[in-house]
mmCIF file of C-alpha atoms in Angstrom:
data_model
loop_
_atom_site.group_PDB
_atom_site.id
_atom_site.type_symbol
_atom_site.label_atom_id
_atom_site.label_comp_id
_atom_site.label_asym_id
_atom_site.label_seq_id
_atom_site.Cartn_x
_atom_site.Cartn_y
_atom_site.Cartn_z
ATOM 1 C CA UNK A 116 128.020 152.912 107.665
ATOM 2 C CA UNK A 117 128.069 151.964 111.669
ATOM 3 C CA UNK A 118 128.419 155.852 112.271
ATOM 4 C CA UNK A 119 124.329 156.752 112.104
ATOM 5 C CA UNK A 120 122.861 158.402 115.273
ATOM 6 C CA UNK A 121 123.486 161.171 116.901
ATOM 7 C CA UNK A 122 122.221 163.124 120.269
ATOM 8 C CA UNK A 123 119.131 165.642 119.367
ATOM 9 C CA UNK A 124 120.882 168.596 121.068
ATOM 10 C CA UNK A 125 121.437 170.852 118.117
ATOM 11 C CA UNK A 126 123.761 173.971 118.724
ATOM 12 C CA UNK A 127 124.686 176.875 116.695
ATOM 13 C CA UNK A 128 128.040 177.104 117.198
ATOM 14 C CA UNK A 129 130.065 178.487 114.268
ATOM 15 C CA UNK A 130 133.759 178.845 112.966
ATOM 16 C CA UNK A 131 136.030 181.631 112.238
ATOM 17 C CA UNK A 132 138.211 181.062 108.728
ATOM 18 C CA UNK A 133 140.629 184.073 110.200
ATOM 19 C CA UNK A 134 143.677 182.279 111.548
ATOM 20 C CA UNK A 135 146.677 184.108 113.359
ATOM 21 C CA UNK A 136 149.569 185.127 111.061
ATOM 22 C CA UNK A 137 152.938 183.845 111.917
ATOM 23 C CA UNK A 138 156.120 183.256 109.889
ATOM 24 C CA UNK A 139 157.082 179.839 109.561
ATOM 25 C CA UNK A 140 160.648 181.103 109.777
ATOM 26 C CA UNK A 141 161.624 179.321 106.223
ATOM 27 C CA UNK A 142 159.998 182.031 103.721
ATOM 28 C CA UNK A 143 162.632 183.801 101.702
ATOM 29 C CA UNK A 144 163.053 187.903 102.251
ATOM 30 C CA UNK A 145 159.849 189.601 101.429
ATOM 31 C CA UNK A 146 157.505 186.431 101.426
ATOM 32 C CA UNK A 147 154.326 187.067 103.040
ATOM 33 C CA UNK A 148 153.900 185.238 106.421
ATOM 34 C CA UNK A 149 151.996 182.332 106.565
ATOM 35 C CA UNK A 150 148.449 181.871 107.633
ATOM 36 C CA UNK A 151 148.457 178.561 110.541
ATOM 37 C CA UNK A 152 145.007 177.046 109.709
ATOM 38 C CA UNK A 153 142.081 176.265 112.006
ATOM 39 C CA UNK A 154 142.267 172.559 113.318
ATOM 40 C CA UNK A 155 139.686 170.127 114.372
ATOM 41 C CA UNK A 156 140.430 166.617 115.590
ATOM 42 C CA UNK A 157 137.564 164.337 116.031
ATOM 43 C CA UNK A 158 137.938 160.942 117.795
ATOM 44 C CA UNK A 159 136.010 158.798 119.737
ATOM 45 C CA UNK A 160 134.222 155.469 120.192
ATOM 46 C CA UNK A 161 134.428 153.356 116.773
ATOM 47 C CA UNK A 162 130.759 153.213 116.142
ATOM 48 C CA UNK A 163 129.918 156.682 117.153
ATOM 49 C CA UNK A 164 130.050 158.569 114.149
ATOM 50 C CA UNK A 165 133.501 159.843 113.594
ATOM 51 C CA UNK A 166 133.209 159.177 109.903
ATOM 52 C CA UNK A 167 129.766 161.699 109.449
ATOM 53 C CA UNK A 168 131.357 164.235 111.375
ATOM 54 C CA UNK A 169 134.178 164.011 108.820
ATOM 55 C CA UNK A 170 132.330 163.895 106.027
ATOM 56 C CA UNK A 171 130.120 167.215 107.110
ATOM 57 C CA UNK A 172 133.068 169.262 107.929
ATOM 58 C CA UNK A 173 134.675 167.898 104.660
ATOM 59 C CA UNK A 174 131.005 169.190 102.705
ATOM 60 C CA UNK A 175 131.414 172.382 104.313
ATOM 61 C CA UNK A 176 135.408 173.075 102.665
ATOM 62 C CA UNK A 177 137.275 171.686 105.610
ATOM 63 C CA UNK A 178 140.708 169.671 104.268
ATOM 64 C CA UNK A 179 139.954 166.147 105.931
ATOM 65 C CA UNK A 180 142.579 163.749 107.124
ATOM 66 C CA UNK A 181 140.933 160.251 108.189
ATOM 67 C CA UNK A 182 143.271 158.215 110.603
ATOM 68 C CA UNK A 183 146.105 160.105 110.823
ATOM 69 C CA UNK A 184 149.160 159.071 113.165
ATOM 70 C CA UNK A 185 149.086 161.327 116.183
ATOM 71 C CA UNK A 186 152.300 162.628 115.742
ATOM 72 C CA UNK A 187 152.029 163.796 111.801
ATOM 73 C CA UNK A 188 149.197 166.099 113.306
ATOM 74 C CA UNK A 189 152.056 169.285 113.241
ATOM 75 C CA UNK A 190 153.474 168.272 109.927
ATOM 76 C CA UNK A 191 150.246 168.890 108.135
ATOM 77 C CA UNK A 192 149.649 171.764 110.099
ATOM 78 C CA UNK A 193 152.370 173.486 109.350
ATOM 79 C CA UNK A 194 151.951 171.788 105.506
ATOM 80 C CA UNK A 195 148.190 173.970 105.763
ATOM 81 C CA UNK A 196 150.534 176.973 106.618
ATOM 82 C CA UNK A 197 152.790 177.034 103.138
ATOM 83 C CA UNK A 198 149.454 176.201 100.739
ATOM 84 C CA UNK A 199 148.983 180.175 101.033
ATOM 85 C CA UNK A 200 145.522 180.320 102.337
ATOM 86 C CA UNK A 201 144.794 177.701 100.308
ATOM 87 C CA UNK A 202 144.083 174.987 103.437
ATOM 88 C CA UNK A 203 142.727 177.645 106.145
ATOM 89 C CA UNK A 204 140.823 174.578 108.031
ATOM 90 C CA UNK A 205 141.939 170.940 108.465
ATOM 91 C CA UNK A 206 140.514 168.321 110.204
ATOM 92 C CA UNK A 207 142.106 165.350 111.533
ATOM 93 C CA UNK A 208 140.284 162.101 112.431
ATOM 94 C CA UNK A 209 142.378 160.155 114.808
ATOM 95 C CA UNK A 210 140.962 156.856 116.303
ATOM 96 C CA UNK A 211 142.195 153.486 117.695
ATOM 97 C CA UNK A 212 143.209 152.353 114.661
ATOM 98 C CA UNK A 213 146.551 153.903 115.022
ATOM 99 C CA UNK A 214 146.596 152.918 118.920
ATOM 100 C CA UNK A 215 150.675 152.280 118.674
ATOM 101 C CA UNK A 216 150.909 156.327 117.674
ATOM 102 C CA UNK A 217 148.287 157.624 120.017
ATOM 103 C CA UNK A 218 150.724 157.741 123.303
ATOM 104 C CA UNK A 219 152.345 160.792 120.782
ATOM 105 C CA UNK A 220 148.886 162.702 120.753
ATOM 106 C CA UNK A 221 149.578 164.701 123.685
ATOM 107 C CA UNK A 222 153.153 165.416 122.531
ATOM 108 C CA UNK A 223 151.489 166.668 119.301
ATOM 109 C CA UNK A 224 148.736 169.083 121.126
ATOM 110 C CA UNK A 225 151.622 170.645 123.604
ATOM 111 C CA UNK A 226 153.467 171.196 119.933
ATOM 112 C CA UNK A 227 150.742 172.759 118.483
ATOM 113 C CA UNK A 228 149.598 175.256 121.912
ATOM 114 C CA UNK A 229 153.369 176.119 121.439
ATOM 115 C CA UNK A 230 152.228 177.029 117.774
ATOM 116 C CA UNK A 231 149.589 179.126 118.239
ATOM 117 C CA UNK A 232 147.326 177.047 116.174
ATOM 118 C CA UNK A 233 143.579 177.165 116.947
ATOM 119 C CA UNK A 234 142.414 173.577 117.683
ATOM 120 C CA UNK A 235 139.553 172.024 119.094
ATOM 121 C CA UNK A 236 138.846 168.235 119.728
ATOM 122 C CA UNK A 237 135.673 166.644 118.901
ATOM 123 C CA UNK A 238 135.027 163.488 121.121
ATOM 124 C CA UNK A 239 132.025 161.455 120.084
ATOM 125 C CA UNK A 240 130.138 159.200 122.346
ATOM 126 C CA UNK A 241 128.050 156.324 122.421
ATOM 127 C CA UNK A 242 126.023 153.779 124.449
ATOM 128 C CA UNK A 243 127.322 150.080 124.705
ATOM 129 C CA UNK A 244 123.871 149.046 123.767
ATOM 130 C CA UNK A 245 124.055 151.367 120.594
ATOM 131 C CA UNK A 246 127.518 150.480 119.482
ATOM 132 C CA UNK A 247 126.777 146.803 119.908
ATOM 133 C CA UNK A 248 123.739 147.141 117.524
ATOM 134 C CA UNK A 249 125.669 149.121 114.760
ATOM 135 C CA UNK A 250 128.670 146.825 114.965
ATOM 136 C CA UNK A 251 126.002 143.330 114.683
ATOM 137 C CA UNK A 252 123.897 145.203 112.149
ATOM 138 C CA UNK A 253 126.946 145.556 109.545
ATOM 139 C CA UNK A 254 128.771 142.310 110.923
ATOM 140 C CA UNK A 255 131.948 143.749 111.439
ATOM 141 C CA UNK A 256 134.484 142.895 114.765
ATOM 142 C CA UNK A 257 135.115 146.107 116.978
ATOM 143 C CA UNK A 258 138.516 146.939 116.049
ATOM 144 C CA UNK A 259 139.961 146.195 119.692
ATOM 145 C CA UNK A 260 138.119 143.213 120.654
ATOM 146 C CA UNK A 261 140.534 140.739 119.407
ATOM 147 C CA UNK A 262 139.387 136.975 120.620
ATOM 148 C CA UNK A 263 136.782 138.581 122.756
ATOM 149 C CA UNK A 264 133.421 139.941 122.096
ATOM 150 C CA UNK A 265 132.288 143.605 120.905
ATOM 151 C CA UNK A 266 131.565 144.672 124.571
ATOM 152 C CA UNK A 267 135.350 143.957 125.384
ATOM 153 C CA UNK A 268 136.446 145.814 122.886
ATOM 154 C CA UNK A 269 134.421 148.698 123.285
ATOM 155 C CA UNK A 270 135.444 148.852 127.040
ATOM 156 C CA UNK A 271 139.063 148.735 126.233
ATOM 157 C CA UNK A 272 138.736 151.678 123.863
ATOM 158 C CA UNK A 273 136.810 153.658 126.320
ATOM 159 C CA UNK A 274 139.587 153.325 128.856
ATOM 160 C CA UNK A 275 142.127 154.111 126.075
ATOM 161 C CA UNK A 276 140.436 157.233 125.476
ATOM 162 C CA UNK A 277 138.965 158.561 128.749
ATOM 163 C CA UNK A 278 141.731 161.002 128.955
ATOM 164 C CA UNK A 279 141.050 162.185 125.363
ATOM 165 C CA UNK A 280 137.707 162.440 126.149
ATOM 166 C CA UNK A 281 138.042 164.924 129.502
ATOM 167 C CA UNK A 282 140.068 167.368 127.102
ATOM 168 C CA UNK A 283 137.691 167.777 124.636
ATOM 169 C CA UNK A 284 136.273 170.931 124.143
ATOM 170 C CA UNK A 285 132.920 169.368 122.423
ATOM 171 C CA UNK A 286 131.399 165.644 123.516
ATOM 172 C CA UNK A 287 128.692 165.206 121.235
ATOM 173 C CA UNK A 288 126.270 161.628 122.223
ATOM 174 C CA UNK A 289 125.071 160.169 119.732
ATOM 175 C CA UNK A 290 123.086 156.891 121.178
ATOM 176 C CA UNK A 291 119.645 158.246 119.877
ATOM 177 C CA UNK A 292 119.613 160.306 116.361
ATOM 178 C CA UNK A 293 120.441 159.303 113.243
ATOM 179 C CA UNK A 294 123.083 160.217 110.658
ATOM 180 C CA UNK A 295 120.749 162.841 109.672
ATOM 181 C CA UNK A 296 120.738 164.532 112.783
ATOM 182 C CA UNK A 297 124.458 164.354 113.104
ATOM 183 C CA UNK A 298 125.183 165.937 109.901
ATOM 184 C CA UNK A 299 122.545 169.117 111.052
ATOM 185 C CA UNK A 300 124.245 169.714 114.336
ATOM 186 C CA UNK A 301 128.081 169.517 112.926
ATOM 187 C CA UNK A 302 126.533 172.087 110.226
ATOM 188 C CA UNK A 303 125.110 174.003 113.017
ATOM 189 C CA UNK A 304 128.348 173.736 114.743
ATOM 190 C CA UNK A 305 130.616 174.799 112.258
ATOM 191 C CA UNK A 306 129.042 175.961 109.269
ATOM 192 C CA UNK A 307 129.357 179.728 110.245
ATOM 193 C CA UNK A 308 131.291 182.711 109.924
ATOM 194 C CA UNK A 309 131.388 184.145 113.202
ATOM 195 C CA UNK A 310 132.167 182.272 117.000
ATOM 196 C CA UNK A 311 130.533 183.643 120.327
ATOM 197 C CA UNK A 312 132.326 183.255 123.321
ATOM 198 C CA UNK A 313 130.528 180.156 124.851
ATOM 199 C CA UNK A 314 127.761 178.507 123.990
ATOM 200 C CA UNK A 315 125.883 176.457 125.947
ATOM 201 C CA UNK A 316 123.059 173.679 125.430
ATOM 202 C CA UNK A 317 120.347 173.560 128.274
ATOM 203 C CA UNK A 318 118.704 169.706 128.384
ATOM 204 C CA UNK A 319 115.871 168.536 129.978
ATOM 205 C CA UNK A 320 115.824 165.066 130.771
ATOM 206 C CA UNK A 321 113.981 162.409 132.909
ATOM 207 C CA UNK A 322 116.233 160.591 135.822
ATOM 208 C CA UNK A 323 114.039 157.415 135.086
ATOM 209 C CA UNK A 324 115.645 157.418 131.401
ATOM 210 C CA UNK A 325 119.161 158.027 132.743
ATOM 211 C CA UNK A 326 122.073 160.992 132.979
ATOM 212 C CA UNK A 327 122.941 162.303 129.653
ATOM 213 C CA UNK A 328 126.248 160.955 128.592
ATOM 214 C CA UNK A 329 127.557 164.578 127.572
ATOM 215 C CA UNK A 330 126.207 166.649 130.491
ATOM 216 C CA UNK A 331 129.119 169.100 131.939
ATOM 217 C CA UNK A 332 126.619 169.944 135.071
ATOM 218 C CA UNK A 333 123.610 168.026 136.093
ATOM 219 C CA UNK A 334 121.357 169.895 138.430
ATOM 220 C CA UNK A 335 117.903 167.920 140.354
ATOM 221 C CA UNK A 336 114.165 169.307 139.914
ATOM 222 C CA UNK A 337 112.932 166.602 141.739
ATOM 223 C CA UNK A 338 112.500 169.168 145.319
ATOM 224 C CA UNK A 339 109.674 170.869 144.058
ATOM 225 C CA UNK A 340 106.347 168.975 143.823
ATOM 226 C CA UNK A 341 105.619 167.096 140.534
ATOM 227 C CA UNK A 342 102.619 168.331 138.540
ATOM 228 C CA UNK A 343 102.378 165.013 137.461
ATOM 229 C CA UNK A 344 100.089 164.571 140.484
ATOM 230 C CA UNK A 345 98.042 167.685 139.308
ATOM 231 C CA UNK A 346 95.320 165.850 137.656
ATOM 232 C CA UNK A 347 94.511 169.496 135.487
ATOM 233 C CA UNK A 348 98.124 169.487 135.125
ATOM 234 C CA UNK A 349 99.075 166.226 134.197
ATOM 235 C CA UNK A 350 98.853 166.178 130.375
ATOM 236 C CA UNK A 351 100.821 169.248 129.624
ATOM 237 C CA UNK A 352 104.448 169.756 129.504
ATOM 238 C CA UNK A 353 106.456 172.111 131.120
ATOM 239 C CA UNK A 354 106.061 174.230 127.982
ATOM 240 C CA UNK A 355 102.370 175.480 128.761
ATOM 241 C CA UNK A 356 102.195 178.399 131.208
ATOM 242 C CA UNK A 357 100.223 177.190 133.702
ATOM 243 C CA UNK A 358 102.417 174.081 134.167
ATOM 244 C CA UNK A 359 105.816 176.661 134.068
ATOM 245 C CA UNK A 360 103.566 178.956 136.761
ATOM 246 C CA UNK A 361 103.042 175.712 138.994
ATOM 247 C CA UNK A 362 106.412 175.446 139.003
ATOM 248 C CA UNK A 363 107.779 178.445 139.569
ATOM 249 C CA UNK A 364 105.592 179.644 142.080
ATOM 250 C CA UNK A 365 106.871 176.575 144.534
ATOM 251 C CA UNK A 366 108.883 177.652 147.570
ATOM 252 C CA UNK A 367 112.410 177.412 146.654
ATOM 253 C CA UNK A 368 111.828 177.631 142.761
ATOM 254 C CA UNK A 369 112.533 181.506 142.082
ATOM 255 C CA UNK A 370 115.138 181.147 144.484
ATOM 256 C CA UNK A 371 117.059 178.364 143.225
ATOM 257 C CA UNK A 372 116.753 180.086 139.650
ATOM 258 C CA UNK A 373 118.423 182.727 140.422
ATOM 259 C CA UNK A 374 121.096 181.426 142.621
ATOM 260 C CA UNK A 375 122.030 178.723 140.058
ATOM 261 C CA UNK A 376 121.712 181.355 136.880
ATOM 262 C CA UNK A 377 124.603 183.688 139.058
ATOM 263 C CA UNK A 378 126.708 180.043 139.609
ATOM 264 C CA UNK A 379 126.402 179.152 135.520
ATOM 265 C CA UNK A 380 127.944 183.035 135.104
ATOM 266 C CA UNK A 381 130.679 182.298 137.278
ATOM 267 C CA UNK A 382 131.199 179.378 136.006
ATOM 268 C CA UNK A 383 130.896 180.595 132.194
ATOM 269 C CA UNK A 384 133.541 182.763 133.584
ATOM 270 C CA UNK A 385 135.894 180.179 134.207
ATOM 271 C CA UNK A 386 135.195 178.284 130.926
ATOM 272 C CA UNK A 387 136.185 181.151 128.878
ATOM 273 C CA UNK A 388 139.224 181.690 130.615
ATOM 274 C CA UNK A 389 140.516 178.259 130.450
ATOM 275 C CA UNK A 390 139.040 178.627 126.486
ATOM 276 C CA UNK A 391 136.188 176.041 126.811
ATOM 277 C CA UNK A 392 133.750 177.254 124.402
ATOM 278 C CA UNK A 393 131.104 174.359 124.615
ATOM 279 C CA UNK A 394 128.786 173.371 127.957
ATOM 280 C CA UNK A 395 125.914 171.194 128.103
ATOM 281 C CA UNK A 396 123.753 171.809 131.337
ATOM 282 C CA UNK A 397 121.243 168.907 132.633
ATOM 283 C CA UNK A 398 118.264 169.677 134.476
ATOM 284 C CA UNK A 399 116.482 166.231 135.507
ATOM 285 C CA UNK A 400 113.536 165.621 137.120
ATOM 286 C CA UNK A 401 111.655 162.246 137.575
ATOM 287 C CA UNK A 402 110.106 162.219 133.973
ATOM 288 C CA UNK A 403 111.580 165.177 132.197
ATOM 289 C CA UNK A 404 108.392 165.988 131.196
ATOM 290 C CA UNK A 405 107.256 169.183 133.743
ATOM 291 C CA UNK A 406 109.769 170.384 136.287
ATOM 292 C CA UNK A 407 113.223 170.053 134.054
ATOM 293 C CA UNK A 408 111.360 171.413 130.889
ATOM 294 C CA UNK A 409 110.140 174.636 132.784
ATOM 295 C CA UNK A 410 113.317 175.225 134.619
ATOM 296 C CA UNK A 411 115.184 174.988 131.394
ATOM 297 C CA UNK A 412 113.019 177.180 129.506
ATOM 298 C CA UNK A 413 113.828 179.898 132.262
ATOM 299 C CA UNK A 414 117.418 179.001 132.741
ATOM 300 C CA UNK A 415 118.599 179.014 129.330
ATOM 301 C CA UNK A 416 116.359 182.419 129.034
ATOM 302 C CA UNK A 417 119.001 183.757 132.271
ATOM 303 C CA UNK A 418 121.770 182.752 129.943
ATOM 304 C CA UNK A 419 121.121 184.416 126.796
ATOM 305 C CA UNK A 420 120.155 187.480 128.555
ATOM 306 C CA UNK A 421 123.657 187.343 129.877
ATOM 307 C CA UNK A 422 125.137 186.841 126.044
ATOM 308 C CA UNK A 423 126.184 183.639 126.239
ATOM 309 C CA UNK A 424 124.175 181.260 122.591
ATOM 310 C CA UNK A 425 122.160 179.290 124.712
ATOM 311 C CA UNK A 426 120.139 176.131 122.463
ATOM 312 C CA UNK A 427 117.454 174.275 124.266
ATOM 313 C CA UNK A 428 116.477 170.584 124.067
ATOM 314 C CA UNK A 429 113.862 168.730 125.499
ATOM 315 C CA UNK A 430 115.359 165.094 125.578
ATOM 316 C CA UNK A 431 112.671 163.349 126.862
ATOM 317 C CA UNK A 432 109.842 165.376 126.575
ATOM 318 C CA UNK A 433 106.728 163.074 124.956
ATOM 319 C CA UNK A 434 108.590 159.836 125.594
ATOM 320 C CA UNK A 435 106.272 158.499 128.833
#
């Protein structure tokens, strides 16, 4: 299986089984109306993990539909309505292996808004590097390459599905964890009973390592002075209070804090208005090892004070 790492930020978002009741219009007098189930469509890069996430939501009672043409996506849909309540969640995998239907994918989502029907899209992401190495450990062509070599085909399906990818309401990267990991954060995503508003994920990382793939908003530590250069300070993480103190206590620190903490509510704002219910905040500094790890401790404290599920993860921490 090619699908076998996945990012380590693990959220706790969770699902709600109680879809809207509509009549399909084609029940006889006195029928009761029909229940439009939850949907899910996961895509992404081939390699990525599409067929984990699948599998998970399919382990957790979720009726699972691997490569589906785009434009059956209402049919089963409204197929899931008329089972009376006995297909209340459905996912849909839909990759580049029906590339001649996907053009009718965004005919298909405008149909189902029209519906009513709860959906979400699940995009998941890769590295090149990591995509090459699970396509040459298993020996298998990248569906799109064609004559060429698994790096052309993995940049032709990333420009094929850019678009997809800016409309999806969860990116989850999975260039560094393993199947494992994947599994735990789709359980964590969608294992529950009950859905906040937004959640957000609050990552540390180190600029040296690179941006994280899935960051929404990337924000820079790197104007406060590094305790790196503290020789007391420099074997402790921005965990330990007197490394957080350092920190904070640096002109500008408190202030940015707060200023940024009242953008991330306006901007939370926004999100739930336009019915985003997944952000992933970066906060970088050289090493992601002092600055970015304190700041995120305090920022995603801001956040859950303010009642938004706020998950914390150290990307880079203990890497150097």
């Amino acid at each position: 299986m090619t699908e076998h790492e996945t990012e380590p930020t693990v959220g706790r978002e969770q699902t709600r089984d109680d879809g809207a009741q509509v009549s399909t219009g084609k029940e006889t007098a006195g029928a009761h109306e029909a229940a439009i189930p939850e949907l899910v469509i996961i895509s992404g890069m081939s390699g990525a993990g599409r067929s984990t996430a699948a599998k998970c939501l399919e382990d957790l009672g979720w009726f699972v539909v691997d490569n589906l043409p785009p434009a059956l996506i209402p049919t089963m849909v409204e197929l899931g309505a008329r089972s009376q309540g006995n297909v209340a969640r459905i996912a849909v995998v839909v990759d580049v292996r029906g590339r001649r239907f996907f053009d009718n994918l965004r005919e298909s989502l405008a149909d189902l808004d029209a519906r009513g029907v709860t959906r979400r899209i699940v995009f998941l992401e890769s590295s090149d590097d990591a995509l090459v190495r699970r396509f040459e450990s298993v020996r298998r062509p990248h569906p799109l390459q064609g004559d060429g070599r698994i790096v052309d085909g993995i940049a032709a399906e990333r420009e094929l599905l850019r678009e997809l990818r800016g409309d999806a309401d969860l990116v989850i990267d999975t260039s560094s964890l393993n199947v494992h990991e994947l599994r735990a954060k789709m359980d964590a995503q969608f294992a529950g009973d009950e859905e906040p508003e937004l959640r957000a994920t609050v990552m540390s990382f180190g600029f040296k390592y690179g941006l994280p793939v899935d960051a929404d908003l990337v924000v820079d530590m790197r104007f406060l002075p590094n305790p790196h250069w503290v020789p007391e300070l420099r074997p402790f993480t921005g965990l330990n209070e007197e490394v957080s103190s350092y920190v904070l206590n640096q002109p500008g620190a408190k202030e940015f804090l707060d200023r940024y903490a009242e953008l991330l509510q306006l901007i939370a704002a926004g999100y739930r208005r336009e019915g985003k219910r997944y952000v992933t905040v970066a906060v970088g500094c050289t090493g992601g090892k002092h600055r970015s790890v304190a700041m995120s401790e305090k920022l995603a404290a801001r956040l859950a004070a303010e009642g938004v599920e706020t998950v914390v993860v150290h990307r880079d921490m203990g890497r150097e």
